[in-house]
Coordinates of C-alpha atoms in Angstrom, one line a residue:
M1 CA 6.5 -26.3 10.7
P2 CA 3.0 -24.7 11.1
R3 CA 2.6 -21.9 13.6
P4 CA 1.3 -23.0 17.0
E5 CA -1.9 -21.0 16.7
R6 CA -2.8 -22.8 13.5
S7 CA -1.5 -26.2 14.4
Y8 CA -5.0 -27.6 15.1
L9 CA -6.2 -26.8 11.5
P10 CA -5.9 -29.4 8.8
R11 CA -3.4 -28.6 6.1
S12 CA -6.2 -28.7 3.4
Y13 CA -8.0 -25.9 5.3
L14 CA -4.8 -23.7 5.2
F15 CA -4.5 -24.1 1.4
F16 CA -8.1 -24.4 0.2
G17 CA -10.4 -23.1 3.0
T18 CA -11.7 -19.8 4.2
Y19 CA -8.3 -19.2 5.9
R20 CA -6.8 -18.8 2.4
R21 CA -9.6 -16.6 1.2
D22 CA -9.4 -14.4 4.4
L23 CA -5.6 -14.0 3.9
L24 CA -6.0 -13.1 0.2
D25 CA -8.9 -10.7 0.9
S26 CA -6.8 -9.0 3.6
T27 CA -3.9 -8.6 1.3
V28 CA -6.1 -7.3 -1.6
R29 CA -7.8 -4.8 0.8
D30 CA -4.5 -3.5 2.0
L31 CA -3.2 -3.1 -1.6
A32 CA -6.5 -1.4 -2.6
A33 CA -6.1 1.1 0.2
Q34 CA -2.6 1.9 -0.8
R35 CA -3.7 2.4 -4.4
E36 CA -6.5 4.7 -3.3
Q37 CA -4.0 6.7 -1.1
H38 CA -1.7 7.1 -4.1
L39 CA -4.6 8.2 -6.4
A40 CA -5.7 10.7 -3.7
A41 CA -2.1 12.1 -3.4
L42 CA -1.8 12.5 -7.1
R43 CA -5.2 14.3 -7.3
R44 CA -4.1 16.6 -4.4
E45 CA -0.8 17.4 -6.2
I46 CA -2.7 18.2 -9.4
D47 CA -5.0 20.5 -7.5
D48 CA -2.1 22.2 -5.8
T49 CA -0.3 22.7 -9.1
T50 CA -3.5 24.2 -10.6
R51 CA -3.8 26.5 -7.6
M52 CA -0.2 27.6 -8.1
I53 CA -0.8 28.4 -11.7
K54 CA -3.8 30.5 -10.8
T55 CA -1.9 32.3 -8.1
L56 CA 0.9 33.0 -10.5
V57 CA -1.5 34.5 -13.1
R58 CA -3.3 36.5 -10.4
D59 CA 0.0 37.9 -9.1
F60 CA 1.0 38.8 -12.7
S61 CA -2.3 40.6 -13.3
R62 CA -1.8 42.7 -10.1
N63 CA 1.4 44.2 -11.5
D64 CA 0.7 47.3 -13.6
T65 CA 4.0 47.7 -15.2
P66 CA 5.9 44.4 -15.4
S67 CA 9.5 44.4 -16.6
E68 CA 10.7 42.1 -19.3
D69 CA 12.6 40.0 -16.8
F70 CA 9.5 39.6 -14.6
V71 CA 7.4 38.6 -17.6
R72 CA 10.0 36.1 -18.7
D73 CA 10.2 34.6 -15.2
I74 CA 6.5 34.4 -14.9
N75 CA 6.2 32.6 -18.3
T76 CA 9.0 30.2 -17.4
E77 CA 7.4 29.3 -14.1
R78 CA 4.0 29.0 -15.7
A79 CA 5.4 26.6 -18.4
E80 CA 7.2 24.5 -15.7
L81 CA 3.9 24.3 -13.7
H82 CA 1.9 23.3 -16.8
H83 CA 4.6 20.7 -17.7
R84 CA 4.4 19.3 -14.1
K85 CA 0.6 19.2 -14.3
I86 CA 0.7 17.3 -17.5
E87 CA 3.1 14.8 -16.0
L88 CA 1.0 14.4 -12.9
E89 CA -2.2 13.9 -15.0
A90 CA -0.4 11.2 -17.0
Q91 CA 0.7 9.5 -13.8
L92 CA -2.9 9.7 -12.5
A93 CA -4.2 8.1 -15.7
E94 CA -1.7 5.3 -15.4
A95 CA -2.5 4.7 -11.7
E96 CA -6.3 4.7 -12.4
E97 CA -5.7 2.2 -15.2
A98 CA -3.6 0.0 -12.9
N99 CA -6.4 0.3 -10.3
Q100 CA -8.9 -1.0 -12.8
R101 CA -6.7 -4.0 -13.5
A102 CA -6.1 -4.7 -9.8
P103 CA -7.1 -8.1 -8.4
N104 CA -10.7 -8.6 -7.5
P105 CA -11.2 -10.1 -4.0
D106 CA -14.3 -11.9 -5.2
R107 CA -12.3 -14.0 -7.5
S108 CA -10.7 -15.8 -4.6
T109 CA -14.1 -17.4 -3.8
L110 CA -14.2 -18.9 -7.3
C111 CA -11.0 -20.9 -6.8
P112 CA -11.4 -24.5 -5.6

């Protein structure tokens, strides 16, 4: 049973009219906003990881006589951060590719 607020609209309008286009456009816009937020979050995380790597290197350079344990810990943490950055960059590339394949709201106007 149709909703009361739409009961005055002919059924053909609900399936083939501007109502359908507006509904699809709204959904596509919401999904696009979610994708953009995800991309922005990945970029921020990559920037944070890069900043952490630089901070780690700067802290290491400030130490005049580092012990072997300190050097090993720094190298381990640096390797983990580089690995994390590579993973994030791969996720970002996948997300950007998925964003390119996302539905185009203008296509809904081409449908009958």
